[in-house]
Amino acid sequence: MIFRSAVLTVLLCACACVSATDDGRTDCASYGQSCTSDDDCINGGCVAEPEQSRVDLEPLSLTCSCRSEAYDVGRPCRTPEDCSRGICLLTETCSRPCTSDSQCGSNQRCSTVYARTSESALQPLRGCVSLAELPEESEIHSEIYEDFFSDSGAAEAIDLPPVDPTTIVVFEHLAENAWPAFTTPCRAPICVDQLMTNDTEPLTLFDADLYSVMWRAEQEAPLNPVGSGTVLAANQSHPIAVMLPNGPRSALCEYGFRVLLTAENPGDMRLTELSGVSTGSRLDLNLFYLGGLQLAPSGERGPPLVKDALAVVESIYSRAGIEIGEVMQFEVAGGLREEFETIELRYGILEELPRLFALSAGARNPAINLFFVREIYDTVAISGGTPGPLGMHGTGGSGIALSVDSLADADLFGKVIAHEIGHFLGLFHTSEQAGFVLDPLPDTPECRLDRDRDNDAMLSLEECRDFGADNLMFWAMGSGTAITPEQKAVLRSALILHN
Ligand SMILES: [Zn+2]
């Protein structure tokens, strides 16, 4: 029904512009033919087939129209009619069909996206979406290194320029099947082996080997990665985001930095640098409803439980001078909800998580995406990285997933969201649970292994009382909500905060 006017528009256009050219070729010759991008359409554009099946998860049918369609990728929409191509995504922005990045605009990418074609149908296609959404004063620079990873699986070095001021460098493996086999130590498509300064006597800022040995309390503990989110639970996340600097111990080097990356599978790599000085204090959130507690979009800030939880988040973050800005809400129904409402452990990793986070493709704000699923295997909540790829939607790390069925209490729900936002903005646990990996911030409390009174190699809330248990970023549930001045400085430097 809603497509009728679009059909008429296209037919009228077809009558008006079919004519013979000098060489005898007919303009609009491809009208009505199926297409995957504008390249398939002579003198026309590739658009959603007006007589669409509207069957949930069936690939969107695309057809050549008979005019060069407007370029409105990223424009807000509510229905397909709002977009020149008849393609309005789950994230309520317009897209256009593509098969490669080169067919999209600058700072855009060609991604698998979902067009909402009816209340109950989301249909996949490859479409152009924005690469990153950051406040205006920020800079986005992206480059693709072809065949960066070879067959050998050997570590590859890449030099990074000096950073000034805060820069997040995001590494993405672009091969379709980049996830490694079960047996490799690096469980994600890319792992950071080492990060060092690039002077004649390099200073090692991060060394993955340090985290594979059991540390003893009397030894000097290794700092958690100074600007790299590649250890412990985070070693399943992809892409990898490195934040420089991420605290006063981060060395700033005028010669830049060198990173050693490993990948099991060959392929291209995209490096995206996001930089700028954050001057804002407002944090946008996108809420994706995927069945957790049967919650659904409602009002300005969601149904009562969500609204109350966000009030808790806001009160915790008010101590860092951060308030919640725009809240957008998206319902994921049908087959995608069935697929993602329970995130299972498979081959030792949460294999579905990257595709869940990728549902954020096309979102038009510098928000953190929160995914309200029912249950994640053995996990209350998980961030797509420490830090996450700030402002980049549609990647395998673009958000935070929450096991909402076990978060029916607004106070607990809010605290869990606040803790995960801390990770996404770049905060590590003050001390990890075994007590031998500490965060890189000098002013956060440390709870080392010598406090392990019951010798279970796990530092509990009780054992860490006065040594971090009151901090928002303590590793265990039930911690406090304190934020230290240096944690506040990391949070306030987040490039996605806006005025
Ligand atoms: Zn945590």
Short mmCIF file of C-alpha atoms and ligand atoms in Angstrom, two decimals:
data_model
loop_
_atom_site.label_atom_id
_atom_site.label_comp_id
_atom_site.label_asym_id
_atom_site.label_seq_id
_atom_site.Cartn_x
_atom_site.Cartn_y
_atom_site.Cartn_z
CA MET A 1 0.00 0.00 0.00
CA ILE A 2 2.61 2.49 1.05
CA PHE A 3 4.56 1.90 -2.17
CA ARG A 4 1.81 2.90 -4.60
CA SER A 5 2.82 6.51 -5.06
CA ALA A 6 6.43 5.48 -5.64
CA VAL A 7 5.35 3.14 -8.48
CA LEU A 8 3.52 5.95 -10.21
CA THR A 9 6.46 8.27 -9.92
CA VAL A 10 8.80 5.78 -11.52
CA LEU A 11 6.42 4.92 -14.37
CA LEU A 12 5.83 8.57 -15.22
CA CYS A 13 9.53 9.10 -15.31
CA ALA A 14 10.01 6.11 -17.59
CA CYS A 15 7.63 7.55 -20.18
CA ALA A 16 9.31 10.91 -20.06
CA CYS A 17 12.90 9.90 -20.52
CA VAL A 18 13.03 6.91 -22.89
CA SER A 19 14.49 8.23 -26.13
CA ALA A 20 17.08 7.25 -28.69
CA THR A 21 20.52 8.85 -28.45
CA ASP A 22 22.83 9.64 -31.36
CA ASP A 23 24.53 6.27 -31.23
CA GLY A 24 21.18 4.54 -31.26
CA ARG A 25 21.43 3.43 -27.64
CA THR A 26 18.27 3.94 -25.70
CA ASP A 27 18.47 6.05 -22.59
CA CYS A 28 17.16 4.28 -19.58
CA ALA A 29 17.79 0.95 -21.29
CA SER A 30 18.21 -0.78 -17.98
CA TYR A 31 14.91 0.42 -16.56
CA GLY A 32 13.25 -2.35 -14.58
CA GLN A 33 16.30 -4.61 -14.59
CA SER A 34 17.54 -5.95 -11.30
CA CYS A 35 20.68 -4.27 -9.92
CA THR A 36 23.11 -4.27 -7.02
CA SER A 37 24.36 -0.67 -7.41
CA ASP A 38 24.06 2.37 -9.70
CA ASP A 39 26.82 0.86 -11.87
CA ASP A 40 24.25 -1.62 -13.20
CA CYS A 41 21.85 1.12 -14.30
CA ILE A 42 22.39 3.13 -17.49
CA ASN A 43 21.22 6.71 -16.97
CA GLY A 44 19.35 5.66 -13.89
CA GLY A 45 19.70 4.75 -10.25
CA CYS A 46 19.44 1.48 -8.36
CA VAL A 47 16.41 1.67 -6.06
CA ALA A 48 14.22 -0.63 -3.95
CA GLU A 49 11.78 -2.54 -6.17
CA PRO A 50 8.46 -0.78 -5.57
CA GLU A 51 6.52 -4.07 -5.69
CA GLN A 52 8.62 -5.42 -2.84
CA SER A 53 7.83 -8.79 -1.23
CA ARG A 54 8.15 -7.30 2.24
CA VAL A 55 9.01 -10.72 3.67
CA ASP A 56 11.17 -10.51 6.78
CA LEU A 57 14.86 -11.26 6.10
CA GLU A 58 14.33 -11.86 2.37
CA PRO A 59 17.02 -9.85 0.51
CA LEU A 60 15.63 -6.51 -0.63
CA SER A 61 14.79 -6.59 -4.36
CA LEU A 62 16.55 -3.80 -6.23
CA THR A 63 15.70 -2.43 -9.65
CA CYS A 64 16.97 0.26 -12.02
CA SER A 65 14.92 3.42 -12.07
CA CYS A 66 15.01 5.86 -14.92
CA ARG A 67 16.62 8.93 -13.47
CA SER A 68 19.71 9.74 -11.52
CA GLU A 69 18.39 9.51 -8.00
CA ALA A 70 19.29 12.01 -5.31
CA TYR A 71 22.18 11.16 -3.01
CA ASP A 72 20.57 11.19 0.42
CA VAL A 73 22.62 8.62 2.34
CA GLY A 74 22.34 9.37 6.06
CA ARG A 75 19.24 11.55 5.82
CA PRO A 76 16.70 10.84 8.59
CA CYS A 77 13.66 8.79 7.53
CA ARG A 78 10.69 6.98 9.00
CA THR A 79 9.34 5.20 5.91
CA PRO A 80 10.79 4.12 2.52
CA GLU A 81 8.99 7.07 0.85
CA ASP A 82 11.23 9.46 2.80
CA CYS A 83 14.26 8.25 0.79
CA SER A 84 15.09 8.76 -2.88
CA ARG A 85 15.97 5.06 -3.21
CA GLY A 86 13.01 3.81 -1.20
CA ILE A 87 15.51 2.43 1.34
CA CYS A 88 15.00 3.47 4.97
CA LEU A 89 17.21 1.47 7.35
CA LEU A 90 16.47 -0.03 10.75
CA THR A 91 18.45 2.92 12.16
CA GLU A 92 16.09 5.41 10.43
CA THR A 93 18.45 6.81 7.82
CA CYS A 94 18.36 6.57 4.04
CA SER A 95 20.84 4.37 2.20
CA ARG A 96 21.66 3.45 -1.41
CA PRO A 97 22.70 0.08 -2.85
CA CYS A 98 26.39 -0.71 -3.35
CA THR A 99 28.81 -3.55 -3.80
CA SER A 100 32.02 -1.78 -2.76
CA ASP A 101 33.17 1.23 -0.73
CA SER A 102 34.26 3.04 -3.91
CA GLN A 103 30.59 3.41 -4.90
CA CYS A 104 29.86 5.30 -1.66
CA GLY A 105 30.77 8.85 -0.67
CA SER A 106 33.91 9.88 1.18
CA ASN A 107 33.88 8.72 4.79
CA GLN A 108 31.22 6.18 3.94
CA ARG A 109 31.40 2.42 3.69
CA CYS A 110 29.46 -0.30 1.90
CA SER A 111 27.95 -2.54 4.59
CA THR A 112 25.32 -5.18 5.10
CA VAL A 113 22.32 -3.20 6.29
CA TYR A 114 18.64 -3.85 6.95
CA ALA A 115 15.85 -1.88 5.30
CA ARG A 116 12.60 -1.68 7.22
CA THR A 117 9.90 -2.47 4.65
CA SER A 118 6.97 -2.96 7.05
CA GLU A 119 6.38 -3.03 10.81
CA SER A 120 7.45 -6.66 10.93
CA ALA A 121 9.93 -6.92 8.06
CA LEU A 122 13.63 -6.06 7.93
CA GLN A 123 15.26 -6.95 4.61
CA PRO A 124 19.03 -7.14 4.07
CA LEU A 125 21.03 -5.49 1.32
CA ARG A 126 24.49 -4.00 0.81
CA GLY A 127 24.12 -0.27 1.29
CA CYS A 128 26.21 2.89 1.77
CA VAL A 129 26.37 4.19 5.33
CA SER A 130 28.45 6.75 7.17
CA LEU A 131 31.81 5.48 8.44
CA ALA A 132 31.72 7.50 11.65
CA GLU A 133 29.53 10.12 13.29
CA LEU A 134 31.43 12.55 15.49
CA PRO A 135 30.75 16.12 16.61
CA GLU A 136 31.80 18.72 14.04
CA GLU A 137 35.11 19.70 15.61
CA SER A 138 36.44 16.13 15.28
CA GLU A 139 38.43 14.68 12.41
CA ILE A 140 37.96 11.35 10.69
CA HIS A 141 40.68 9.88 8.51
CA SER A 142 40.35 6.45 6.98
CA GLU A 143 42.59 4.38 4.76
CA ILE A 144 42.47 0.86 3.37
CA TYR A 145 45.69 -1.20 3.25
CA GLU A 146 45.18 -3.82 0.57
CA ASP A 147 46.43 -7.34 1.33
CA PHE A 148 47.88 -6.06 4.59
CA PHE A 149 47.59 -9.47 6.21
CA SER A 150 49.33 -12.31 4.41
CA ASP A 151 48.78 -16.05 4.49
CA SER A 152 51.64 -16.62 6.89
CA GLY A 153 49.86 -15.31 9.98
CA ALA A 154 53.06 -13.39 10.87
CA ALA A 155 52.86 -10.15 12.83
CA GLU A 156 52.63 -7.04 10.66
CA ALA A 157 53.99 -3.68 11.78
CA ILE A 158 52.31 -0.38 11.13
CA ASP A 159 53.57 3.09 12.02
CA LEU A 160 51.21 5.63 13.49
CA PRO A 161 51.85 9.38 13.41
CA PRO A 162 52.29 11.40 16.62
CA VAL A 163 48.95 12.07 18.27
CA ASP A 164 47.71 15.45 19.38
CA PRO A 165 45.32 15.51 21.10
CA THR A 166 43.37 12.32 21.93
CA THR A 167 43.27 9.93 19.00
CA ILE A 168 41.49 6.63 18.63
CA VAL A 169 42.97 4.34 16.01
CA VAL A 170 40.61 1.62 14.83
CA PHE A 171 41.93 -1.47 13.03
CA GLU A 172 39.48 -3.59 11.05
CA HIS A 173 40.11 -6.81 9.17
CA LEU A 174 38.03 -6.52 6.01
CA ALA A 175 37.97 -10.14 4.83
CA GLU A 176 34.54 -11.79 4.88
CA ASN A 177 35.73 -14.76 6.91
CA ALA A 178 38.32 -13.11 9.10
CA TRP A 179 37.54 -14.97 12.33
CA PRO A 180 40.23 -17.51 13.15
CA ALA A 181 39.89 -21.21 13.76
CA PHE A 182 39.37 -22.41 17.32
CA THR A 183 43.00 -23.20 18.04
CA THR A 184 44.71 -19.81 17.63
CA PRO A 185 45.77 -17.76 20.66
CA CYS A 186 44.38 -14.60 19.10
CA ARG A 187 40.65 -15.21 19.08
CA ALA A 188 39.60 -12.15 17.10
CA PRO A 189 40.26 -11.30 13.43
CA ILE A 190 43.08 -8.95 14.56
CA CYS A 191 45.04 -8.82 17.81
CA VAL A 192 47.52 -6.20 18.94
CA ASP A 193 50.78 -7.92 19.91
CA GLN A 194 52.73 -4.84 20.87
CA LEU A 195 52.40 -1.09 20.98
CA MET A 196 55.53 1.02 21.37
CA THR A 197 56.87 4.50 20.80
CA ASN A 198 58.76 5.05 17.58
CA ASP A 199 61.98 6.63 18.89
CA THR A 200 65.46 5.15 18.70
CA GLU A 201 64.96 3.52 22.08
CA PRO A 202 61.35 2.46 21.87
CA LEU A 203 59.25 2.43 25.00
CA THR A 204 56.86 -0.51 25.09
CA LEU A 205 53.39 0.67 26.02
CA PHE A 206 51.64 -2.66 25.62
CA ASP A 207 52.90 -6.22 25.29
CA ALA A 208 50.34 -9.02 24.92
CA ASP A 209 52.84 -11.60 26.21
CA LEU A 210 52.77 -10.00 29.65
CA TYR A 211 49.16 -11.02 30.05
CA SER A 212 49.58 -14.68 29.27
CA VAL A 213 51.72 -15.42 32.34
CA MET A 214 50.47 -15.66 35.90
CA TRP A 215 51.73 -12.68 37.83
CA ARG A 216 52.86 -12.77 41.42
CA ALA A 217 51.99 -10.18 44.00
CA GLU A 218 55.57 -9.34 44.92
CA GLN A 219 56.46 -8.48 41.32
CA GLU A 220 55.60 -5.17 39.77
CA ALA A 221 52.26 -5.76 38.08
CA PRO A 222 51.96 -5.00 34.37
CA LEU A 223 49.71 -2.09 33.65
CA ASN A 224 46.63 -2.84 31.71
CA PRO A 225 47.18 -1.87 28.08
CA VAL A 226 48.08 1.76 27.81
CA GLY A 227 45.63 2.51 25.11
CA SER A 228 44.72 -0.90 23.75
CA GLY A 229 41.72 -3.10 24.34
CA THR A 230 43.04 -6.52 23.53
CA VAL A 231 43.21 -8.56 26.69
CA LEU A 232 40.89 -10.75 28.73
CA ALA A 233 37.23 -10.60 27.75
CA ALA A 234 38.00 -7.89 25.23
CA ASN A 235 40.20 -10.22 23.20
CA GLN A 236 37.12 -11.36 21.33
CA SER A 237 36.23 -7.94 20.08
CA HIS A 238 36.64 -6.72 16.55
CA PRO A 239 37.59 -4.12 15.41
CA ILE A 240 40.42 -3.19 17.76
CA ALA A 241 40.44 0.39 19.02
CA VAL A 242 43.60 1.89 20.49
CA MET A 243 43.29 5.16 22.41
CA LEU A 244 46.32 7.44 22.67
CA PRO A 245 46.86 8.78 25.22
CA ASN A 246 44.54 7.11 27.71
CA GLY A 247 45.91 8.45 30.93
CA PRO A 248 48.90 10.27 32.37
CA ARG A 249 51.17 7.21 32.02
CA SER A 250 50.66 7.06 28.26
CA ALA A 251 53.83 8.31 26.63
CA LEU A 252 53.38 10.91 23.92
CA CYS A 253 56.11 10.52 21.34
CA GLU A 254 56.97 13.13 18.71
CA TYR A 255 58.05 10.33 16.36
CA GLY A 256 54.75 8.53 16.63
CA PHE A 257 54.10 4.92 17.47
CA ARG A 258 54.52 1.44 16.08
CA VAL A 259 51.93 -1.30 16.43
CA LEU A 260 52.44 -5.01 15.77
CA LEU A 261 49.27 -6.71 14.63
CA THR A 262 48.58 -10.40 14.12
CA ALA A 263 45.80 -11.99 12.12
CA GLU A 264 45.16 -15.61 11.28
CA ASN A 265 43.52 -14.95 7.92
CA PRO A 266 44.78 -12.92 4.95
CA GLY A 267 43.01 -9.81 3.75
CA ASP A 268 42.73 -6.03 3.61
CA MET A 269 42.81 -3.79 6.66
CA ARG A 270 41.02 -0.53 7.27
CA LEU A 271 42.69 1.94 9.59
CA THR A 272 40.47 4.76 10.84
CA GLU A 273 41.81 7.61 12.95
CA LEU A 274 39.33 9.57 15.01
CA SER A 275 40.73 12.65 16.68
CA GLY A 276 39.81 15.95 18.24
CA VAL A 277 39.37 17.81 21.50
CA SER A 278 36.15 16.98 23.25
CA THR A 279 34.44 20.11 24.52
CA GLY A 280 30.97 18.71 25.07
CA SER A 281 29.27 17.01 27.98
CA ARG A 282 26.29 15.33 26.33
CA LEU A 283 26.31 11.62 25.55
CA ASP A 284 23.77 10.27 23.05
CA LEU A 285 22.42 6.74 23.37
CA ASN A 286 20.73 4.49 20.81
CA LEU A 287 18.57 1.76 22.32
CA PHE A 288 17.99 -1.41 20.30
CA TYR A 289 15.18 -3.58 21.68
CA LEU A 290 15.74 -7.28 20.97
CA GLY A 291 13.35 -9.08 23.31
CA GLY A 292 14.93 -8.50 26.74
CA LEU A 293 12.05 -8.42 29.27
CA GLN A 294 9.78 -7.81 26.26
CA LEU A 295 10.70 -4.13 26.46
CA ALA A 296 9.71 -1.91 23.53
CA PRO A 297 10.35 1.70 22.49
CA SER A 298 8.28 4.19 24.44
CA GLY A 299 8.30 7.91 25.19
CA GLU A 300 11.46 10.03 25.17
CA ARG A 301 13.68 7.65 27.13
CA GLY A 302 11.98 4.29 26.89
CA PRO A 303 9.55 2.31 29.08
CA PRO A 304 9.62 2.96 32.88
CA LEU A 305 12.39 0.44 33.67
CA VAL A 306 14.70 1.87 30.99
CA LYS A 307 13.87 5.47 31.86
CA ASP A 308 14.62 4.81 35.54
CA ALA A 309 17.85 2.97 34.68
CA LEU A 310 18.98 5.91 32.50
CA ALA A 311 18.26 8.25 35.43
CA VAL A 312 20.68 6.12 37.50
CA VAL A 313 23.28 6.34 34.70
CA GLU A 314 22.82 10.09 34.57
CA SER A 315 23.23 10.49 38.33
CA ILE A 316 26.46 8.42 38.30
CA TYR A 317 27.89 10.33 35.34
CA SER A 318 26.87 13.72 36.71
CA ARG A 319 29.97 13.35 38.92
CA ALA A 320 32.04 13.40 35.73
CA GLY A 321 30.03 16.33 34.38
CA ILE A 322 28.37 14.15 31.73
CA GLU A 323 24.67 14.11 30.99
CA ILE A 324 22.58 12.02 28.63
CA GLY A 325 21.74 13.76 25.36
CA GLU A 326 19.52 12.42 22.58
CA VAL A 327 18.06 8.94 23.09
CA MET A 328 16.91 7.14 19.93
CA GLN A 329 15.01 3.86 20.11
CA PHE A 330 14.80 1.08 17.53
CA GLU A 331 12.73 -2.07 17.73
CA VAL A 332 14.28 -5.17 16.16
CA ALA A 333 11.47 -7.62 15.44
CA GLY A 334 11.05 -10.83 13.47
CA GLY A 335 13.88 -13.13 12.51
CA LEU A 336 16.70 -10.85 13.68
CA ARG A 337 15.21 -10.72 17.17
CA GLU A 338 14.93 -14.51 17.23
CA GLU A 339 18.52 -14.80 16.11
CA PHE A 340 20.00 -12.39 18.63
CA GLU A 341 17.77 -12.46 21.72
CA THR A 342 20.00 -15.15 23.22
CA ILE A 343 23.73 -14.83 22.53
CA GLU A 344 25.34 -18.26 22.82
CA LEU A 345 28.91 -19.33 23.36
CA ARG A 346 30.20 -21.04 20.24
CA TYR A 347 33.76 -22.19 19.58
CA GLY A 348 34.72 -20.52 22.85
CA ILE A 349 33.58 -17.04 21.82
CA LEU A 350 30.38 -15.04 21.64
CA GLU A 351 30.27 -15.54 17.91
CA GLU A 352 27.02 -13.67 17.25
CA LEU A 353 28.06 -10.51 19.08
CA PRO A 354 29.80 -8.73 16.17
CA ARG A 355 26.77 -9.20 13.91
CA LEU A 356 24.51 -7.92 16.68
CA PHE A 357 26.62 -4.75 17.05
CA ALA A 358 26.66 -4.34 13.26
CA LEU A 359 22.89 -3.74 13.30
CA SER A 360 23.78 -0.15 14.27
CA ALA A 361 24.98 0.58 10.70
CA GLY A 362 23.68 3.90 9.44
CA ALA A 363 22.83 5.48 12.82
CA ARG A 364 23.21 9.22 12.34
CA ASN A 365 24.37 10.42 15.78
CA PRO A 366 27.60 10.15 17.79
CA ALA A 367 25.89 7.76 20.20
CA ILE A 368 26.75 4.62 22.12
CA ASN A 369 24.48 1.78 20.98
CA LEU A 370 22.87 -0.32 23.74
CA PHE A 371 21.44 -3.70 22.68
CA PHE A 372 18.74 -5.05 25.00
CA VAL A 373 18.87 -8.82 24.40
CA ARG A 374 17.36 -11.43 26.74
CA GLU A 375 20.51 -13.30 27.68
CA ILE A 376 24.22 -13.48 26.86
CA TYR A 377 26.02 -16.69 27.80
CA ASP A 378 27.47 -16.35 31.31
CA THR A 379 27.61 -12.56 30.94
CA VAL A 380 25.52 -9.73 32.33
CA ALA A 381 26.80 -7.20 29.82
CA ILE A 382 29.69 -6.72 27.43
CA SER A 383 31.22 -3.71 25.71
CA GLY A 384 32.42 -3.89 22.09
CA GLY A 385 35.84 -2.74 23.26
CA THR A 386 37.88 -0.74 25.79
CA PRO A 387 37.54 1.74 24.28
CA GLY A 388 34.94 0.98 21.65
CA PRO A 389 35.23 2.41 18.14
CA LEU A 390 33.70 5.73 19.20
CA GLY A 391 31.19 7.13 16.73
CA MET A 392 31.63 4.25 14.29
CA HIS A 393 28.35 2.43 13.79
CA GLY A 394 27.88 -0.88 12.04
CA THR A 395 31.19 -2.49 13.05
CA GLY A 396 31.51 -5.69 15.07
CA GLY A 397 32.35 -3.61 18.16
CA SER A 398 29.83 -0.80 17.83
CA GLY A 399 28.03 -0.98 21.14
CA ILE A 400 27.21 -2.64 24.42
CA ALA A 401 25.07 -5.78 24.77
CA LEU A 402 23.05 -6.33 27.94
CA SER A 403 21.38 -9.49 29.35
CA VAL A 404 18.23 -7.58 30.19
CA ASP A 405 16.23 -10.56 31.55
CA SER A 406 18.50 -10.53 34.60
CA LEU A 407 18.37 -6.74 34.99
CA ALA A 408 14.76 -6.16 36.01
CA ASP A 409 15.86 -3.85 38.85
CA ALA A 410 16.32 -0.28 37.57
CA ASP A 411 19.14 0.52 40.01
CA LEU A 412 21.14 -2.57 39.01
CA PHE A 413 20.32 -2.06 35.30
CA GLY A 414 21.54 1.54 35.49
CA LYS A 415 24.77 0.62 37.30
CA VAL A 416 25.57 -2.10 34.77
CA ILE A 417 24.97 0.31 31.86
CA ALA A 418 27.15 2.93 33.58
CA HIS A 419 30.01 0.42 34.09
CA GLU A 420 29.89 -0.70 30.45
CA ILE A 421 29.77 2.89 29.19
CA GLY A 422 32.95 3.39 31.23
CA HIS A 423 34.61 0.58 29.26
CA PHE A 424 33.30 1.86 25.92
CA LEU A 425 34.73 5.32 26.66
CA GLY A 426 38.12 3.85 27.56
CA LEU A 427 38.18 2.82 31.24
CA PHE A 428 39.61 -0.55 32.26
CA HIS A 429 38.84 -2.40 35.48
CA THR A 430 40.77 -0.80 38.35
CA SER A 431 42.27 -4.28 38.96
CA GLU A 432 41.35 -7.44 37.10
CA GLN A 433 39.85 -10.27 39.11
CA ALA A 434 43.11 -12.17 39.58
CA GLY A 435 44.78 -9.00 40.82
CA PHE A 436 47.76 -8.90 38.47
CA VAL A 437 46.54 -6.56 35.74
CA LEU A 438 45.90 -2.97 36.74
CA ASP A 439 44.46 -0.05 34.82
CA PRO A 440 46.87 2.62 33.51
CA LEU A 441 45.58 5.38 35.79
CA PRO A 442 47.79 6.24 38.81
CA ASP A 443 44.97 7.55 40.99
CA THR A 444 42.69 4.49 40.90
CA PRO A 445 42.82 2.06 43.84
CA GLU A 446 44.78 -1.17 43.34
CA CYS A 447 43.72 -4.53 44.72
CA ARG A 448 46.62 -6.93 44.24
CA LEU A 449 46.96 -10.64 44.83
CA ASP A 450 48.33 -10.16 48.35
CA ARG A 451 44.79 -9.28 49.41
CA ASP A 452 43.52 -12.71 48.32
CA ARG A 453 42.87 -13.94 51.87
CA ASP A 454 41.08 -17.16 50.90
CA ASN A 455 43.68 -18.02 48.22
CA ASP A 456 41.13 -18.66 45.50
CA ALA A 457 43.10 -16.50 43.02
CA MET A 458 40.12 -14.21 42.77
CA LEU A 459 39.86 -10.83 44.45
CA SER A 460 36.35 -10.37 45.76
CA LEU A 461 34.44 -7.24 46.69
CA GLU A 462 35.01 -8.10 50.34
CA GLU A 463 38.80 -8.53 49.91
CA CYS A 464 39.03 -5.27 47.97
CA ARG A 465 37.04 -3.13 50.37
CA ASP A 466 38.91 0.22 50.42
CA PHE A 467 41.03 -1.04 47.50
CA GLY A 468 38.73 -0.45 44.58
CA ALA A 469 35.44 -2.15 45.51
CA ASP A 470 33.75 1.24 45.76
CA ASN A 471 34.79 2.21 42.21
CA LEU A 472 32.48 2.16 39.18
CA MET A 473 35.12 0.16 37.29
CA PHE A 474 35.75 -2.61 39.84
CA TRP A 475 35.52 -5.93 37.99
CA ALA A 476 32.69 -7.55 40.01
CA MET A 477 28.96 -6.85 40.15
CA GLY A 478 27.91 -5.03 43.30
CA SER A 479 30.77 -2.53 43.22
CA GLY A 480 30.33 1.12 44.07
CA THR A 481 30.00 4.03 41.67
CA ALA A 482 33.00 6.20 42.56
CA ILE A 483 34.90 7.88 39.71
CA THR A 484 38.46 9.21 40.30
CA PRO A 485 39.70 12.51 38.78
CA GLU A 486 41.83 10.66 36.22
CA GLN A 487 38.94 8.39 35.27
CA LYS A 488 36.86 11.52 34.85
CA ALA A 489 39.53 12.99 32.56
CA VAL A 490 39.43 9.89 30.32
CA LEU A 491 35.62 9.99 30.20
CA ARG A 492 35.53 13.69 29.39
CA SER A 493 38.04 13.27 26.57
CA ALA A 494 35.61 10.99 24.70
CA LEU A 495 35.26 12.25 21.14
CA ILE A 496 31.54 11.46 20.98
CA LEU A 497 30.56 13.94 23.70
CA HIS A 498 28.89 17.00 22.22
CA ASN A 499 27.40 20.30 23.28
ZN ZN B 1 33.73 -4.60 33.30
#
